[in-house]
Structure formats: structure tokens, C-alpha cells
Coordinates of C-alpha atoms and ligand atoms in Angstrom, one line a residue:
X4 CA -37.9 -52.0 -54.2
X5 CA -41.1 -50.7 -55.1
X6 CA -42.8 -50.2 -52.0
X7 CA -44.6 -47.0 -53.2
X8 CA -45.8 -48.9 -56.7
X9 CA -49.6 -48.9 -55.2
X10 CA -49.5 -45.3 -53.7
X11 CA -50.5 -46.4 -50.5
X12 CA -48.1 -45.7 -47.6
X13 CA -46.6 -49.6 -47.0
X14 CA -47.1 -51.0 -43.3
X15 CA -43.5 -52.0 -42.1
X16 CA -43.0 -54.4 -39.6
X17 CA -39.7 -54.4 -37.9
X18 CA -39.0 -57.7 -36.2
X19 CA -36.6 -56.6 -32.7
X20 CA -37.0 -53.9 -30.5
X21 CA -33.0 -53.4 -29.6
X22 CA -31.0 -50.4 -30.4
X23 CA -30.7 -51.0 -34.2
X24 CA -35.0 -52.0 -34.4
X25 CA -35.6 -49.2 -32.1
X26 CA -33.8 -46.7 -33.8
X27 CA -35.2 -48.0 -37.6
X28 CA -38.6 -47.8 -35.8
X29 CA -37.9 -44.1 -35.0
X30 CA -37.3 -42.9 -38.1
X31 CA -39.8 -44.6 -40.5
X32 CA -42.6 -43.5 -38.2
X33 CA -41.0 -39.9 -39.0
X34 CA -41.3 -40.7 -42.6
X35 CA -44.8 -41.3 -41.6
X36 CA -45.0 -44.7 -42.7
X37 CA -47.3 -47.2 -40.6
X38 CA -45.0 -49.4 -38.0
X39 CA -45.3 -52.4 -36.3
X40 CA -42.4 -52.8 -33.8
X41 CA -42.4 -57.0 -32.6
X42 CA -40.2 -58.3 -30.1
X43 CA -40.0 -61.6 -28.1
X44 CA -39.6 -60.2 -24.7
X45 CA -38.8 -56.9 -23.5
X46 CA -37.4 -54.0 -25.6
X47 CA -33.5 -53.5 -25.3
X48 CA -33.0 -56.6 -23.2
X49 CA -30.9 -58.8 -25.3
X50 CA -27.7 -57.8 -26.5
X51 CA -28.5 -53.9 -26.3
X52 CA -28.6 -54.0 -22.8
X53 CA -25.2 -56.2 -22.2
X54 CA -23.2 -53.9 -24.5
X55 CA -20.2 -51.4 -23.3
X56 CA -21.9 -48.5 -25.5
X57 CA -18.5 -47.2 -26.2
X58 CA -19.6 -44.6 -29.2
X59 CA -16.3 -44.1 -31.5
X60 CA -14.5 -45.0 -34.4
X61 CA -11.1 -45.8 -33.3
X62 CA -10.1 -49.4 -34.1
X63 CA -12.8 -49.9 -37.7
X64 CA -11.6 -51.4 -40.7
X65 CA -11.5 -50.3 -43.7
X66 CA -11.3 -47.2 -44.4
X67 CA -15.1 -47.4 -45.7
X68 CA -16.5 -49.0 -42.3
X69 CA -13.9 -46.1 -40.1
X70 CA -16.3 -43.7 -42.3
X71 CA -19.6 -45.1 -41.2
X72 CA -18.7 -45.5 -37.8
X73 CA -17.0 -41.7 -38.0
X74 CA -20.0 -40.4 -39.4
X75 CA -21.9 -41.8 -37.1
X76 CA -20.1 -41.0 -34.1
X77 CA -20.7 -37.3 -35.7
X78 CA -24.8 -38.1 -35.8
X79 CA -25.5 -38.6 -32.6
X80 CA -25.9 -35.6 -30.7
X81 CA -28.9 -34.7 -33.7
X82 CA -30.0 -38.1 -33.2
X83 CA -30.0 -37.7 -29.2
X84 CA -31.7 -34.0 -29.8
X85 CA -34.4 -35.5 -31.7
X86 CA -35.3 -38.5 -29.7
X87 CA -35.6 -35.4 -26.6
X88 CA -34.5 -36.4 -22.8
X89 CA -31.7 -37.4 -21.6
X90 CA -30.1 -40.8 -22.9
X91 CA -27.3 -40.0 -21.1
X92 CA -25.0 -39.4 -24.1
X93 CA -21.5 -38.5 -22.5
X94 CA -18.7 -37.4 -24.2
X95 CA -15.2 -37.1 -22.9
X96 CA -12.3 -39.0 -25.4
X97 CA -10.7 -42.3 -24.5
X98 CA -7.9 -43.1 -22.9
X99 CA -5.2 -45.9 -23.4
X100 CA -1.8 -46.8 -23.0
X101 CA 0.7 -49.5 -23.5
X102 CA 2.6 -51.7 -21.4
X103 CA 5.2 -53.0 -23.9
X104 CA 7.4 -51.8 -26.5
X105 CA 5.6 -53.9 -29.1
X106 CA 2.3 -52.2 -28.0
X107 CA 4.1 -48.9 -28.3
X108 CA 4.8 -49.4 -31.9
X109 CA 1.4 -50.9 -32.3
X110 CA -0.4 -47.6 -30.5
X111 CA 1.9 -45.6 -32.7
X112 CA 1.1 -46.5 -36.2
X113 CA -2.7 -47.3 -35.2
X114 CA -2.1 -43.4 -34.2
X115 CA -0.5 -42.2 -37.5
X116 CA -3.2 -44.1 -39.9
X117 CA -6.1 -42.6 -37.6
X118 CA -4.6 -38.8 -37.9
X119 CA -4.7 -39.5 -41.9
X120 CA -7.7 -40.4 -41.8
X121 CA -8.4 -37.7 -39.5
X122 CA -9.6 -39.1 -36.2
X123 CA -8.5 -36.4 -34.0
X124 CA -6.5 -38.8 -31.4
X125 CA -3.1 -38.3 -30.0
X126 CA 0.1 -39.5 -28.2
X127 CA 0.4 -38.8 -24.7
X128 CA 4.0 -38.7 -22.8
X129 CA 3.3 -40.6 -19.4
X130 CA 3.1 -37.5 -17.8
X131 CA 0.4 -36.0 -19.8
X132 CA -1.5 -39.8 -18.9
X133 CA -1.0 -39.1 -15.1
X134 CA -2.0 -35.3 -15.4
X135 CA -5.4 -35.9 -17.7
X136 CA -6.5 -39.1 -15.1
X137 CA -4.9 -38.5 -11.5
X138 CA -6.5 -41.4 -10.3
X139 CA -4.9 -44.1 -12.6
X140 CA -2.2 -46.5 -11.1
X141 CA -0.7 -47.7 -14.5
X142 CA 1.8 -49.8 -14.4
X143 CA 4.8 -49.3 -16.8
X144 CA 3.6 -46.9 -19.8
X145 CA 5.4 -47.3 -23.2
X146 CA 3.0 -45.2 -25.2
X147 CA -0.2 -43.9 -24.5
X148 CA -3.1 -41.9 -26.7
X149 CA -6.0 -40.0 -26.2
X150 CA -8.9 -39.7 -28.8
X151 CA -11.1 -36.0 -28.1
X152 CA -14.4 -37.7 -29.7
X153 CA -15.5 -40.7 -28.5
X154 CA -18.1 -41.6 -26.3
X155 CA -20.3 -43.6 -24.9
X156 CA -24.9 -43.7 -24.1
X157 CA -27.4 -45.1 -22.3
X158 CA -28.7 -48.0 -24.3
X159 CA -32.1 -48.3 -22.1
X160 CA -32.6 -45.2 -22.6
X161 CA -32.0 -44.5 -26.3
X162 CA -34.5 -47.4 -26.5
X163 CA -37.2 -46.4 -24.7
X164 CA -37.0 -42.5 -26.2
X165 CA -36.7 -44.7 -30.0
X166 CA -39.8 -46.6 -29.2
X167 CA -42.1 -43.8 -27.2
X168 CA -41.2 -41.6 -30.4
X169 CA -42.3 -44.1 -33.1
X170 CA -45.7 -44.7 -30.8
X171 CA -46.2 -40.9 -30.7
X172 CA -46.0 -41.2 -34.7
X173 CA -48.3 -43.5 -35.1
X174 CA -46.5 -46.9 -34.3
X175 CA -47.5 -50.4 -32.6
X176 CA -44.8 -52.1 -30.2
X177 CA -45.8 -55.5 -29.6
X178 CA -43.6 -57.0 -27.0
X179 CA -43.5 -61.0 -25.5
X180 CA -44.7 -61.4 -29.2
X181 CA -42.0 -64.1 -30.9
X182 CA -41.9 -64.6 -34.6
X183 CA -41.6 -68.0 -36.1
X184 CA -42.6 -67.7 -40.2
X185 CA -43.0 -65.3 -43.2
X186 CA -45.8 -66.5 -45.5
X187 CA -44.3 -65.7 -48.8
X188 CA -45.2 -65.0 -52.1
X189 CA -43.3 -64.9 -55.6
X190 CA -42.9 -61.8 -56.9
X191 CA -41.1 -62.1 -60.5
X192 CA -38.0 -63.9 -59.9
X193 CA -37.7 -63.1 -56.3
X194 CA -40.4 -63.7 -53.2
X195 CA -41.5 -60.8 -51.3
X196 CA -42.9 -61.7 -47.5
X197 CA -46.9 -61.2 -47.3
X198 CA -47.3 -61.6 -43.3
X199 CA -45.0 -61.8 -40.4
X200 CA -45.8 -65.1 -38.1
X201 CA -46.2 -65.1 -34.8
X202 CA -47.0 -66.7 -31.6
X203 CA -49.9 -64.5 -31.3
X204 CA -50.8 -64.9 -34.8
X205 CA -50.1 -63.1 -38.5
X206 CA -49.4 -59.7 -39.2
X207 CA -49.9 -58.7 -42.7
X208 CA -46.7 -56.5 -44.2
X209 CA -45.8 -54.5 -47.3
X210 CA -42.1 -54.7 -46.0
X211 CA -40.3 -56.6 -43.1
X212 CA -37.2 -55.2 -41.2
X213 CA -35.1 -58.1 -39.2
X214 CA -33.5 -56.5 -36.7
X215 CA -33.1 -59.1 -34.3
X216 CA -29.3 -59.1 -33.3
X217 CA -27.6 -62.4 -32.8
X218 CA -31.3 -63.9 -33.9
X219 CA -31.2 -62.3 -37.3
X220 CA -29.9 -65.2 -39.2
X221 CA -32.1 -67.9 -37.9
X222 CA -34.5 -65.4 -38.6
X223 CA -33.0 -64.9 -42.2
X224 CA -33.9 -68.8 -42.4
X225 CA -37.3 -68.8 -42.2
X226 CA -37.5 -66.3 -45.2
X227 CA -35.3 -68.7 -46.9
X228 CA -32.5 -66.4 -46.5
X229 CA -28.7 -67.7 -45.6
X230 CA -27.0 -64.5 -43.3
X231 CA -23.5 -65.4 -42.4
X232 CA -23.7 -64.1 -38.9
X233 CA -21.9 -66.1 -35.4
X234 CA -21.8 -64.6 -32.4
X235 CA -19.4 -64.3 -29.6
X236 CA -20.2 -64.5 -25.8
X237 CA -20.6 -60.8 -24.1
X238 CA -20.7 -59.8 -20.9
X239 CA -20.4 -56.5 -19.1
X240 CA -20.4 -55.9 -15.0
X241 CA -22.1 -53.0 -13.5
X242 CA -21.2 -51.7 -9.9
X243 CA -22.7 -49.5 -7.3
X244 CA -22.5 -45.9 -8.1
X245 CA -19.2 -44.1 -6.7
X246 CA -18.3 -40.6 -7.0
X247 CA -15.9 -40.0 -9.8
X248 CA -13.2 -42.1 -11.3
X249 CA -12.4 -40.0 -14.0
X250 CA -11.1 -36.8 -14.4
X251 CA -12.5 -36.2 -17.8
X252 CA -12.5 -39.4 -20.0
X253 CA -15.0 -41.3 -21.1
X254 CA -14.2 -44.5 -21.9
X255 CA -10.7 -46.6 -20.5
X256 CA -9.3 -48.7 -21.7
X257 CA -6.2 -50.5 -20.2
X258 CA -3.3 -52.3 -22.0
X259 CA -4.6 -54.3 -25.0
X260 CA -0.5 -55.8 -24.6
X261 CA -1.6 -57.0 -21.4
X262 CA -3.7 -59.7 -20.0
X263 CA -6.6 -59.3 -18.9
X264 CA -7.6 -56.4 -21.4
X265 CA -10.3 -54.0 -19.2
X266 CA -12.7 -51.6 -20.8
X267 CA -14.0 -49.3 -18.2
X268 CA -16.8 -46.5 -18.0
X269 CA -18.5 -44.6 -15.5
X270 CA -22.2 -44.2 -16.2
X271 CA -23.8 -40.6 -15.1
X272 CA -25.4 -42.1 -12.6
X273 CA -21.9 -43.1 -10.5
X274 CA -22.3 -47.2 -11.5
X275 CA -18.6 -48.3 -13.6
X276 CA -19.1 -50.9 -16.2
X277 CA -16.5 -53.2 -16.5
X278 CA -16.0 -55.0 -19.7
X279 CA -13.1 -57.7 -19.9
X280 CA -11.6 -58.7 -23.1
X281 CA -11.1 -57.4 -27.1
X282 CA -13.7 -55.1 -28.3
X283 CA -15.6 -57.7 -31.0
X284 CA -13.4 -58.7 -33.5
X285 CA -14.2 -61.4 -36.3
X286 CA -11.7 -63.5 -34.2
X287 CA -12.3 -62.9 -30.7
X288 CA -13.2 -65.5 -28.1
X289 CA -15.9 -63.0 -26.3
X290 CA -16.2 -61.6 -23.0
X291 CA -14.7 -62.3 -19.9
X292 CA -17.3 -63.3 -17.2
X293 CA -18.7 -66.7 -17.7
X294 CA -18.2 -68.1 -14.4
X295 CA -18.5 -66.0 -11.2
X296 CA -14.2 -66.4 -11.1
X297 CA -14.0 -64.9 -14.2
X298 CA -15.7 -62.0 -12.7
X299 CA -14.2 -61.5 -9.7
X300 CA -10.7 -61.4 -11.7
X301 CA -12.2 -58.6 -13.7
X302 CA -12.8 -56.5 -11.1
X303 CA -9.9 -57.5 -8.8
X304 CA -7.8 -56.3 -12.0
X305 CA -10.0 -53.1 -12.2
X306 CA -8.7 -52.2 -8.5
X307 CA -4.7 -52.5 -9.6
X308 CA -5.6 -50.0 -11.9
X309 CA -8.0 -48.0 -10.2
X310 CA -7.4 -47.9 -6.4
X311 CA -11.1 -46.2 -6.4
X312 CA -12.8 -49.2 -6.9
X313 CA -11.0 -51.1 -3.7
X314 CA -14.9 -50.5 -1.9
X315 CA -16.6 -51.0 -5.0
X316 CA -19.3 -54.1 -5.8
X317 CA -20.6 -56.1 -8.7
X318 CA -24.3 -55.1 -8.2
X319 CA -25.4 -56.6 -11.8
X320 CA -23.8 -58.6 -14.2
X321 CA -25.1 -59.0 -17.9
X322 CA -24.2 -61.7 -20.1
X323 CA -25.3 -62.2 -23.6
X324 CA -24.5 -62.7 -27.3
X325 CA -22.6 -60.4 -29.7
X326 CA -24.2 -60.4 -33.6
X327 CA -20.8 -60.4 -35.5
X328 CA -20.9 -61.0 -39.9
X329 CA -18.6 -63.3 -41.0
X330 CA -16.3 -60.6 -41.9
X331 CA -17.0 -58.5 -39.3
X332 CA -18.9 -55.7 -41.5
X333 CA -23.0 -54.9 -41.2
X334 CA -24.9 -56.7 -43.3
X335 CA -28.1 -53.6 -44.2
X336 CA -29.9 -53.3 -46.9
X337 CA -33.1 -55.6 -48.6
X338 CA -32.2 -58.4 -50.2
X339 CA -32.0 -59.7 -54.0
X340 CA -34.0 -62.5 -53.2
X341 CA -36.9 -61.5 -51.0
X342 CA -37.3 -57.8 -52.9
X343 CA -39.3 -56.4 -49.0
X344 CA -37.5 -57.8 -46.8
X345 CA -34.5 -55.3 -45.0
X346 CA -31.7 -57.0 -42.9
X347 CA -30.4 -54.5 -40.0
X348 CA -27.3 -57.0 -38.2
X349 CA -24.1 -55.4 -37.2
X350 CA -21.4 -55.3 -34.6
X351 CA -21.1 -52.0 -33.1
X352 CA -24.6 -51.1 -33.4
X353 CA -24.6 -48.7 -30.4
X354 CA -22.3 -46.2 -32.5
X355 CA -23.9 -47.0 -35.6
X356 CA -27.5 -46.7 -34.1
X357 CA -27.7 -43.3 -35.3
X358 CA -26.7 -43.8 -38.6
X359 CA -28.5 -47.4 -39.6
X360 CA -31.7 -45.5 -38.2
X361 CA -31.4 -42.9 -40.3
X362 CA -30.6 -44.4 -43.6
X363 CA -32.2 -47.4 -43.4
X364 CA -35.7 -45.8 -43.0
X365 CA -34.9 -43.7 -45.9
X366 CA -33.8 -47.0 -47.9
X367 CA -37.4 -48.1 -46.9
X368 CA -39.8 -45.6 -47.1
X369 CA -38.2 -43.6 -50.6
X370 CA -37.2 -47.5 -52.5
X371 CA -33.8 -45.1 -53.1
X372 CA -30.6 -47.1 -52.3
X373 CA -27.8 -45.3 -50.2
X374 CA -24.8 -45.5 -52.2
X375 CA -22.6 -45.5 -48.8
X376 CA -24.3 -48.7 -47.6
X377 CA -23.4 -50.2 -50.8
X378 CA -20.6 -52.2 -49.4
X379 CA -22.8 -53.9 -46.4
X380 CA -25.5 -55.7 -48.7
X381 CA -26.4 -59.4 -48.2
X382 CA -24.9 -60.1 -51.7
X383 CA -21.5 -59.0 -51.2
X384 CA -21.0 -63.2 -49.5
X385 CA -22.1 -64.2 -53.2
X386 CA -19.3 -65.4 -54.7
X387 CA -20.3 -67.0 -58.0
Ligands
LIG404 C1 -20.2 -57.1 -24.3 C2 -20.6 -56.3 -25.5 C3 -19.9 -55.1 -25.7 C4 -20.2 -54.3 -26.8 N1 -19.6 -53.1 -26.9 C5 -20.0 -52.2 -27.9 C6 -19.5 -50.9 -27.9 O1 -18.7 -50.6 -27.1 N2 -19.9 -50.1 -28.9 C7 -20.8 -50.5 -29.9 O2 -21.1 -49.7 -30.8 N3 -21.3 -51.8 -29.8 C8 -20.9 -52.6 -28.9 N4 -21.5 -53.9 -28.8 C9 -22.4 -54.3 -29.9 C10 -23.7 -53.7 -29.8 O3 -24.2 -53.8 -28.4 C11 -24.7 -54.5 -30.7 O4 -24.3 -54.4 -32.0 C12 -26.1 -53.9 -30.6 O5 -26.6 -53.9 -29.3 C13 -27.0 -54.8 -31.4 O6 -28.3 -54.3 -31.3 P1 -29.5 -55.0 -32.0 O7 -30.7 -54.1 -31.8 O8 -29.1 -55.4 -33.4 O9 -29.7 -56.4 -31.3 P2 -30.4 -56.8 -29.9 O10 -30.2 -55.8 -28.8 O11 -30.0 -58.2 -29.6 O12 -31.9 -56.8 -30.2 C14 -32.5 -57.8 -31.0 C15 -34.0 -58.0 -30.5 O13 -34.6 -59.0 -31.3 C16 -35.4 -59.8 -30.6 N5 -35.7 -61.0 -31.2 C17 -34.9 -62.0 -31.5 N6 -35.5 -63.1 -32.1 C18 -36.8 -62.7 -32.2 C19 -38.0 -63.3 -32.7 N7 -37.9 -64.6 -33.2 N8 -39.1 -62.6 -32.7 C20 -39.2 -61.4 -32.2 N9 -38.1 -60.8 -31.7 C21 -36.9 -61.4 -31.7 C22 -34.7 -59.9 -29.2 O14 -35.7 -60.2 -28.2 C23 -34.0 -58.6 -29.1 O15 -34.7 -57.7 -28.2 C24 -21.2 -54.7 -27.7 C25 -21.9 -55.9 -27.5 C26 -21.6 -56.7 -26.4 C27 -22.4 -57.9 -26.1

């Protein structure tokens, strides 16, 4: 990309103001570059505010993407430092255990390939599991594990710090603003984008960022651009804020050899989120929570486990889409065949947030490709 070819500083636009658009946004108004942040509604209201937030690296494949999310994970107390306030980053570990002996050999070897790598996460004897979280009615225990790193944010938060710090660099956020076209121009054998359309008319760019989560590929489509991205139903339940549940953990999560699987978190505010079902596999079917039933199950399970939440109500539920890449993996980088144009779409893009920010403003603003995102580019679903 030669962005810098004129020796003027190029005007970005980034098209989504969630986590991974806000973050982006951040940074390249750091790098001093001028920024136009667009978004269809409100910033951090699609699939950023739904998400568990659960910051870690614990179940990523392979041992490339464990990296990312590792190093990562290992960014975001700078990254929290430098957006200033409190997002209400919260560390603490997570917590699981098995039910089965199946599940115990599962737990087990996930264990032993995580130490190689070296995740620091261990075995717990049942004992060890009652003594760290008192308050936990289990069930039977066959294995259990503790991780010492993982955590989870405030989403809203790290979104509104993201944005207010681009603005106080210099950049525009443009919100109930909807994109609908690229006007396009050749540029050799590839197109670059000239001007982002809108509802509320054209913006003239030297680069475009699509950031827009589950929206990115339809997006991708307008620029003439085929993303392989689906996306899986999501939905997370907030209560009313209790006094502790948790001794020290951060994140829960109950059996994933048991039905239904519960991923649980206390925000520092006293609200628990409740998240039923898988964590966003390629395969998964989404979320638990569709129907009001479904949600009442989820937190009538919550209470077998945690006798704390017997007085506890669903004050909010959020449903939405999860952006997932055909094979699970972000797609970053600009592309091959529109030479300005950046795609930002990824699964876990809470714990990645302070990474992809990072890295892809300095893809953007220096034209220098980062040879660890080399195995997330657009090009990799070429296969002739
Ligand atoms: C239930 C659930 C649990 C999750 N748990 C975790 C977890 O524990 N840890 C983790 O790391 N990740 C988790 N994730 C994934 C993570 O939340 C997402 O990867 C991340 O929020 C994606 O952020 P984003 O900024 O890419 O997308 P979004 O937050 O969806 O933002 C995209 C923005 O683009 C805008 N947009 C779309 N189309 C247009 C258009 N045409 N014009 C202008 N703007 C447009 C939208 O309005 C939106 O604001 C979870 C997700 C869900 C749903």
C-alpha cells in the first residue's frame, strides 16, 4: 500500500464504531493520521455490547491464533493505561471443572498442551475448587483447572474512552450515518475506493477500514469484495447488581460435559452476566436465549450452581450476531484487490481489541505489513 506516495497524511475512514473500529480509530489518530469514524447507529451497540468480554487465550487454535490472542491478552493493561479511566478491566483467572470422566481427560490434555505452550493454567483437586470459590454448589467434579491470567472489560466503556481519544486527536465520529457504496477507481490492476457512501452523502478517503462485525462482508460486497464470514446468534443476560459471587475468579465457566454449558461473570458494578452455550466456535449453533424460556432455563441453571443468585433478576437481556470467518480465524489486513481498503472481522475481538488496534493502525499509517498477521489476510480463502 502506498498511502504515503503523495506526502500528504491520507484521511482514513473507518466504517463501524464497535470494539475492533473503535480501537483502530484510537490508534491511527495517535499516528496522527486524519479519521473519520462512521457508524449506523450508536457506537458499541451491535455485537460489542452483547459479548461475554471474557479476555484470554485458553481454548485458540493453532498455535499461531493461541499467540495473538496470548499477546494480546498481555496488551491490555497498556492499552487500558492509554485509553485513561476506568474500563473496568478485571482480572482474576478462570475457573472450570468437569463433570465426567470423558471431560476429565478432555480438561487434562487441553491442560498439558496449554502448559507447553505456556499458558499458566492448572489442575485443581475438588478441594482446591471448593477452597478458591466457597460459594459454588458443583455437582460431581472429575477434574477441574484454573488459568491465573484471564480476564474480562467493560465493552461500553473501552468504546467510549477509544472514541473520546481519537476526537481529542483530531478525529470525526459520525454516528446514525449508514454506508451503502464505495465509488471506486482502478488503480493498476487493482481498484482502490475514492469515497465512502452514505445515507448522508460521500466522504472522500485515501483509505477505508471495514470494521463493521457481522456486517463486514455485505459490506466487503459493495467494494466488490467476497469475505467468507457467517454469523451465529449471541446473547448474554445481565442481572441486578449483588454483592459478591466470587471469591477471586473472573470468569466461570461450568461443565462444558454438561448441558446447558454456563459462562458466568460478575461485572464491578455487582450485575452477573450470564452467557449460555459454547464460546463461538466455527461449528456452534449460538447462544442460548432466543425465546424468554430459553432464558429463564439459563438462569434457573445459574441458581443450581450458584445458590447466590436464588434472589437474583434478569434486568437486561442482549441478543445479537457473532462475526465468525469461515475458519474461525480474523480476516485483517488490506486486500489484493482493492490496494486501500483494510478488513478488521474476527471472533474474539474483545481480547484481540488491543492488539488489532495496535497493529492495524500501524499496517495503515507506515504501508509496512506485520509479519504476525500474515496468516489472517483475505487471500489465504484463494485457493487457485
Ligand atoms: C454472546 C457473545 C459472546 C462473546 N464472547 C466473547 C468473549 O468472551 N471474548 C471475546 O474476545 N469475544 C467475544 N465475543 C466476540 C466479540 O464480542 C466480537 O468479536 C466483537 O464485539 C466484534 O466487534 P466489532 O467491532 O468487530 O463488531 P460490532 O460490535 O458488531 O461493531 C460493528 C459496527 O459496525 C456498524 N455497521 C454495520 N454496518 C454498517 C454500515 N453499513 N454502515 C455503518 N456502520 C455499520 C454497526 O452499527 C456496529 O456498531 C462474543 C460475542 C457474542 C455475541
Amino acid at each position: 500500500m502506498e498511502l504515503h506516495a503523495t506526502g500528504q497524511r491520507p484521511h482514513v475512514v473507518v466504517v463501524g464504531a464497535g470494539i475492533v473500529g473503535a480501537a483502530i480509530a484510537f490508534h491511527l489518530a495517535h499516528w496522527g493520521l486524519p479519521v473519520t469514524v462512521v457508524d449506523a447507529g450508536a457506537p458499541g451497540q451491535a455485537t460489542t455490547a452483547v459479548s461475554f468480554a471474557w479476555i484470554n487465550s485458553r481454548d485458540k487454535n493453532p498455535r499461531h491464533y493461541h499467540d495473538l490472542n496470548r499477546r494480546s491478552l498481555d496488551m491490555w493493561d497498556r492499552f487500558a493505561r492509554r485509553l485513561g479511566g476506568d474500563v473496568g478491566l478485571t482480572w482474576g483467572g478462570e475457573l472450570r471443572w468437569a463433570a465426567t470422566e470423558a471431560g476429565a481427560v478432555e480438561m487434562a490434555n487441553r491442560v498439558a498442551v496449554l502448559q507447553g505452550w505456556g499458558y499458566p493454567i492448572r489442575l485443581l483437586s475438588p478441594a482446591e475448587l471448593k477452597e478458591r470459590e466457597p460459594n459454588l454448589t458443583t455437582g460431581p467434579v472429575t477434574a477441574a483447572s484454573f488459568t491465573e491470567i484471564d480476564g474480562h472489560v467493560e465493552t461500553a466503556r473501552v468504546v467510549a474512552a477509544a472514541l473520546a481519544g481519537a476526537e481529542a486527536h483530531g478525529a470525526r465520529v459520525l454516528t446514525q450515518t449508514r454506508v451503502t457504496g464505495f465509488r471506486r477507481s482502478p488503480h493498476g490492476d487493482q481498484q482502490r475506493v475514492d469515497g465512502v457512501q452514505t445515507d448522508q452523502g460521500e466522504i472522500p478517503c485515501d483509505a477505508v477500514v471495514l470494521a463493521a462485525g457481522p456486517d463486514t462482508a455485505a459490506l466487503a460486497a459493495l467494494a466488490g469484495l467476497t469475505v467468507p464470514l457467517k454469523h451465529t446468534f449471541g446473547c448474554t443476560l445481565l442481572t441486578n447488581p449483588l454483592p459478591p459471587l466470587f471469591r477471586s475468579t473472573a470468569v466461570l465457566h461450568t461443565p462444558r460435559d454438561a448441558d446447558p454449558m454456563l459462562n458466568i461473570r460478575q461485572l464491578p458494578d455487582g450485575r452477573v452476566m450470564l452467557h449460555g452455550g459454547a464460546h463461538g466456535g466455527i461449528y456452534d449453533e449460538g447462544s442460548l436465549g432466543r425465546t424468554e424460556e430459553e432464558v429463564t432455563a439459563v438462569l434457573a441453571a445459574a441458581r443450581r450452581y450458584l445458590p447466590l443468585l436464588a434472589d437474583a433478576e434478569i434486568q437486561e437481556v442482549r441478543r445479537g450476531r457473532r462475526p465468525i470467518p469461515e475458519d474461525g480465524l480474523p480476516i485483517l489486513g488490506f486486500t489484493q484487490a482493492v490496494a486501500n481498503l483494510y478488513l478488521a472481522a474476527m471472533h474474539s475481538g474483545v481480547t484481540l481489541a488491543a492488539l488489532v488496534g495496535e497493529l492495524a493502525a500501524l499496517e495503515i499509517a507506515t504501508g509496512r505489513p506485520v509479519d504476525l498477521l500474515a496468516p489472517y489476510r483475505l487471500e489465504r480463502f484463494q485457493t487457485t
